[in-house]
Tab-separated table of C-alpha atoms in Angstrom:
chain	number	residue	atom	x	y	z
F	1	GLU	CA	29.001	106.866	99.958
F	2	VAL	CA	31.929	107.567	99.284
F	3	GLN	CA	34.487	105.961	102.555
F	4	LEU	CA	38.621	105.959	103.469
F	5	VAL	CA	38.484	103.420	106.619
F	6	GLN	CA	41.608	103.492	108.268
F	7	SER	CA	43.514	100.806	110.768
F	8	GLY	CA	43.875	101.440	114.181
F	9	ALA	CA	45.856	103.175	116.200
F	10	GLU	CA	49.341	102.078	117.002
F	11	VAL	CA	51.718	101.515	119.857
F	12	LYS	CA	55.424	100.931	118.375
F	13	LYS	CA	59.122	101.047	119.646
F	14	PRO	CA	61.947	102.820	118.176
F	15	GLY	CA	63.721	100.920	115.300
F	16	GLU	CA	60.259	98.663	114.366
F	17	SER	CA	58.312	98.142	111.200
F	18	LEU	CA	54.743	99.354	110.333
F	19	LYS	CA	52.202	99.277	107.872
F	20	ILE	CA	48.895	100.893	108.231
F	21	SER	CA	46.220	100.725	105.980
F	22	CYS	CA	43.377	102.854	104.322
F	23	LYS	CA	39.804	101.175	102.616
F	24	GLY	CA	38.245	102.941	99.832
F	25	SER	CA	34.708	102.263	99.048
F	26	GLY	CA	31.750	103.920	97.393
F	27	TYR	CA	33.541	104.909	94.451
F	28	SER	CA	35.663	103.656	91.777
F	29	PHE	CA	38.842	102.992	93.294
F	30	THR	CA	41.632	102.733	90.820
F	31	SER	CA	39.821	106.194	89.241
F	32	TYR	CA	41.580	108.532	92.251
F	33	LEU	CA	44.637	109.195	93.682
F	34	ILE	CA	45.319	108.232	97.047
F	35	GLY	CA	47.239	110.542	99.094
F	36	TRP	CA	48.780	110.647	102.854
F	37	VAL	CA	48.889	113.646	105.265
F	38	ARG	CA	50.559	113.521	108.631
F	39	GLN	CA	49.962	116.009	111.850
F	40	MET	CA	52.044	115.834	114.472
F	41	PRO	CA	50.738	116.175	117.939
F	42	GLY	CA	49.863	120.107	118.175
F	43	LYS	CA	51.058	120.981	114.339
F	44	GLY	CA	49.889	121.347	111.356
F	45	LEU	CA	49.131	119.235	107.872
F	46	GLU	CA	52.081	118.232	106.239
F	47	TRP	CA	51.592	116.181	102.673
F	48	MET	CA	53.711	113.165	102.064
F	49	GLY	CA	52.886	111.307	99.161
F	50	ILE	CA	50.291	110.112	96.545
F	51	ILE	CA	49.312	106.989	94.847
F	52	TYR	CA	47.472	106.053	91.519
F	53	PRO	CA	46.147	102.653	92.789
F	54	ASP	CA	45.665	101.929	88.809
F	55	ASP	CA	49.404	101.551	88.327
F	56	SER	CA	50.704	102.169	91.685
F	57	ASP	CA	52.640	105.603	90.288
F	58	THR	CA	53.702	106.940	93.043
F	59	ARG	CA	55.314	110.815	94.056
F	60	TYR	CA	56.332	111.998	97.739
F	61	SER	CA	57.408	114.865	99.555
F	62	PRO	CA	60.705	115.677	99.289
F	63	SER	CA	60.837	115.851	103.037
F	64	PHE	CA	59.205	112.376	103.137
F	65	GLN	CA	61.035	110.889	100.107
F	66	GLY	CA	63.528	107.573	101.416
F	67	GLN	CA	61.551	107.694	104.874
F	68	VAL	CA	58.305	105.930	104.063
F	69	THR	CA	56.978	103.998	101.243
F	70	ILE	CA	53.345	104.391	100.099
F	71	SER	CA	51.704	101.158	97.860
F	72	ALA	CA	48.427	100.372	96.982
F	73	ASP	CA	46.101	96.826	96.297
F	74	LYS	CA	43.598	97.565	94.212
F	75	SER	CA	42.125	94.133	94.378
F	76	ILE	CA	41.327	94.912	97.825
F	77	THR	CA	40.896	98.558	97.489
F	78	THR	CA	43.526	99.670	100.038
F	79	ALA	CA	46.128	102.039	100.075
F	80	TYR	CA	49.042	101.702	102.688
F	81	LEU	CA	52.040	103.520	104.245
F	82	GLN	CA	54.904	101.867	105.670
F	83	TRP	CA	57.955	102.578	107.408
F	84	SER	CA	60.925	100.155	108.210
F	85	SER	CA	62.463	101.540	111.222
F	86	LEU	CA	60.332	104.100	113.321
F	87	LYS	CA	61.665	106.872	114.967
F	88	ALA	CA	60.053	108.639	118.037
F	89	SER	CA	59.454	111.575	115.502
F	90	ASP	CA	57.019	109.554	113.505
F	91	THR	CA	55.130	110.509	116.264
F	92	ALA	CA	51.734	111.572	114.669
F	93	MET	CA	48.398	111.493	113.598
F	94	TYR	CA	47.869	110.221	109.536
F	95	TYR	CA	45.169	111.175	107.668
F	96	CYS	CA	44.900	108.891	104.084
F	97	VAL	CA	43.073	111.408	101.532
F	98	ARG	CA	41.491	111.167	98.130
F	99	ARG	CA	42.115	113.833	95.546
F	100	SER	CA	39.301	114.915	93.460
F	101	ALA	CA	38.939	114.512	90.048
F	102	THR	CA	38.868	117.859	88.978
F	103	TYR	CA	41.121	120.648	90.806
F	104	TYR	CA	43.444	118.572	92.746
F	105	TYR	CA	41.609	119.318	96.250
F	106	PHE	CA	41.379	116.403	98.836
F	107	ASP	CA	37.913	115.940	99.048
F	108	TYR	CA	37.708	113.130	101.096
F	109	TRP	CA	39.348	112.075	104.164
F	110	GLY	CA	40.069	108.950	106.418
F	111	GLN	CA	39.367	109.295	109.997
F	112	GLY	CA	43.176	109.423	110.968
F	113	THR	CA	45.241	106.556	112.333
F	114	LEU	CA	47.765	107.582	115.448
F	115	VAL	CA	50.976	106.207	115.582
F	116	THR	CA	52.807	106.226	118.925
F	117	VAL	CA	56.768	105.292	119.066
F	118	SER	CA	57.763	105.360	122.463
F	119	SER	CA	60.452	103.556	123.901
Z	1	GLU	CA	58.867	124.210	96.521
Z	2	ILE	CA	55.565	126.777	96.910
Z	3	VAL	CA	55.216	127.707	100.865
Z	4	LEU	CA	52.237	128.920	101.505
Z	5	THR	CA	52.229	131.940	104.791
Z	6	GLN	CA	48.942	132.044	106.639
Z	7	SER	CA	47.822	134.978	108.744
Z	8	PRO	CA	47.446	135.746	111.670
Z	9	GLY	CA	48.295	132.652	113.480
Z	10	THR	CA	45.537	132.796	115.715
Z	11	LEU	CA	42.002	135.454	115.194
Z	12	SER	CA	40.331	136.074	118.223
Z	13	LEU	CA	36.697	137.071	117.449
Z	14	SER	CA	33.324	137.256	119.533
Z	15	PRO	CA	30.280	134.925	118.218
Z	16	GLY	CA	28.369	137.120	115.197
Z	17	GLU	CA	32.063	138.588	113.971
Z	18	ARG	CA	33.352	138.045	110.514
Z	19	ALA	CA	36.416	136.519	110.357
Z	20	THR	CA	38.835	137.522	107.507
Z	21	LEU	CA	42.066	134.781	106.885
Z	22	SER	CA	44.884	135.599	104.553
Z	23	CYS	CA	46.910	132.730	102.800
Z	24	ARG	CA	49.953	133.924	101.049
Z	25	ALA	CA	51.765	132.069	98.414
Z	26	SER	CA	55.959	132.432	97.782
Z	27	GLN	CA	55.442	132.215	94.008
Z	28	SER	CA	51.998	132.574	92.127
Z	29	VAL	CA	49.503	129.827	92.490
Z	30	SER	CA	46.916	128.845	90.193
Z	31	SER	CA	43.614	129.883	91.413
Z	32	SER	CA	41.848	126.494	90.446
Z	33	TYR	CA	44.274	124.477	92.767
Z	34	LEU	CA	44.172	126.825	95.817
Z	35	ALA	CA	41.862	125.294	98.814
Z	36	TRP	CA	40.466	125.649	102.065
Z	37	TYR	CA	40.143	123.441	104.876
Z	38	GLN	CA	38.511	123.120	108.209
Z	39	GLN	CA	39.875	121.153	111.105
Z	40	LYS	CA	38.110	120.868	114.290
Z	41	PRO	CA	39.648	119.517	117.597
Z	42	GLY	CA	39.796	115.374	117.473
Z	43	GLN	CA	38.164	115.530	113.857
Z	44	ALA	CA	39.730	115.137	110.206
Z	45	PRO	CA	39.893	118.296	108.182
Z	46	ARG	CA	37.413	118.850	105.933
Z	47	LEU	CA	36.964	120.816	102.374
Z	48	LEU	CA	35.695	124.358	102.834
Z	49	ILE	CA	36.674	125.749	99.057
Z	50	TYR	CA	38.301	124.575	96.170
Z	51	GLY	CA	39.523	126.143	93.128
Z	52	ALA	CA	40.084	129.368	95.194
Z	53	SER	CA	36.551	130.372	95.670
Z	54	SER	CA	34.067	127.129	95.056
Z	55	ARG	CA	32.245	125.953	97.973
Z	56	ALA	CA	32.526	122.479	98.471
Z	57	THR	CA	29.387	120.137	98.849
Z	58	GLY	CA	27.024	121.245	101.827
Z	59	ILE	CA	29.149	124.262	102.712
Z	60	PRO	CA	27.281	127.238	103.756
Z	61	ASP	CA	27.216	130.322	102.216
Z	62	LYS	CA	28.721	132.257	104.973
Z	63	PHE	CA	31.935	130.733	103.832
Z	64	SER	CA	33.713	132.782	101.178
Z	65	GLY	CA	36.949	132.127	99.356
Z	66	SER	CA	38.572	134.794	96.876
Z	67	GLY	CA	42.178	135.883	95.442
Z	68	SER	CA	44.547	135.311	92.993
Z	69	GLY	CA	48.388	134.730	92.510
Z	70	THR	CA	49.994	134.918	95.632
Z	71	ASP	CA	47.224	136.388	97.870
Z	72	PHE	CA	44.011	134.468	98.817
Z	73	THR	CA	41.820	134.855	101.673
Z	74	LEU	CA	38.799	132.750	103.449
Z	75	ALA	CA	36.037	135.211	105.170
Z	76	ILE	CA	33.664	133.661	107.285
Z	77	SER	CA	30.996	136.090	108.094
Z	78	ARG	CA	28.767	136.192	111.112
Z	79	LEU	CA	30.683	133.688	113.417
Z	80	GLU	CA	29.025	130.810	114.787
Z	81	PRO	CA	30.130	128.735	117.830
Z	82	GLU	CA	30.692	125.644	115.398
Z	83	ASP	CA	33.587	127.838	113.007
Z	84	PHE	CA	35.762	128.198	115.993
Z	85	ALA	CA	38.002	126.093	114.509
Z	86	VAL	CA	41.651	125.732	112.470
Z	87	TYR	CA	41.739	126.710	109.357
Z	88	TYR	CA	44.552	125.643	106.099
Z	89	CYS	CA	44.634	126.447	102.849
Z	90	GLN	CA	46.751	123.948	100.497
Z	91	GLN	CA	48.046	124.432	97.042
Z	92	TYR	CA	48.969	121.911	94.044
Z	93	GLY	CA	52.180	122.521	91.638
Z	94	SER	CA	54.085	119.979	89.694
Z	95	PHE	CA	52.726	117.119	91.735
Z	96	GLN	CA	53.603	118.556	95.269
Z	97	TRP	CA	50.984	119.370	97.463
Z	98	THR	CA	51.490	122.026	99.917
Z	99	PHE	CA	49.646	123.393	103.503
Z	100	GLY	CA	49.862	126.680	105.249
Z	101	GLN	CA	50.579	126.424	108.603
Z	102	GLY	CA	46.677	126.945	110.063
Z	103	THR	CA	45.031	129.503	111.373
Z	104	LYS	CA	43.066	129.098	114.742
Z	105	VAL	CA	39.717	131.227	115.168
Z	106	GLU	CA	38.985	131.336	119.064
Z	107	ILE	CA	36.487	132.801	120.819
Z	108	LYS	CA	37.032	136.207	122.335
């Protein structure tokens, strides 16, 4: 069974750093791209970026370029999303997603990681 | 960047009625790269339709997708209580993915 299991909720202060994780299982981790999607409270879905775990080739949405870093460790089948200096506006639910082998849709979603940034 | 505009923002319907949701793209989108997702409160989105008209595994045939170019439609026949949710369209192009802003289907 394909699963994407994300790390737990985080409460951070502005200016702090954070790295959240997404562990893939039940499939060949290096054969599928893993992406991240943000959902701010009461708002819609925003694609942030995507990584090919096999060679760590990464692409970002222009809206998130330079704001976050996406990485992956294929040895432990885990992808990451990190911030060096959080802002209150980073408060959101973050989902990791697996891009399908064909057609470029997201066929599996993690359960989401809620990040709260507040002083 | 291709912008997807969904309409209406909210659709108020009664159980048993048919819902028709629209997704319009700012420029032409390959049908192969247009998908629809359903999101219920407190849950992650789930894939409904890919390739504009193909149902994902386990999705009942009351959900149907159609369209091409810049205009795409998701139809839900015979609304049941579990179908009241938010629906998003999504497209892919040039290694960029974008979502529409969503349509909420609520009980009238």
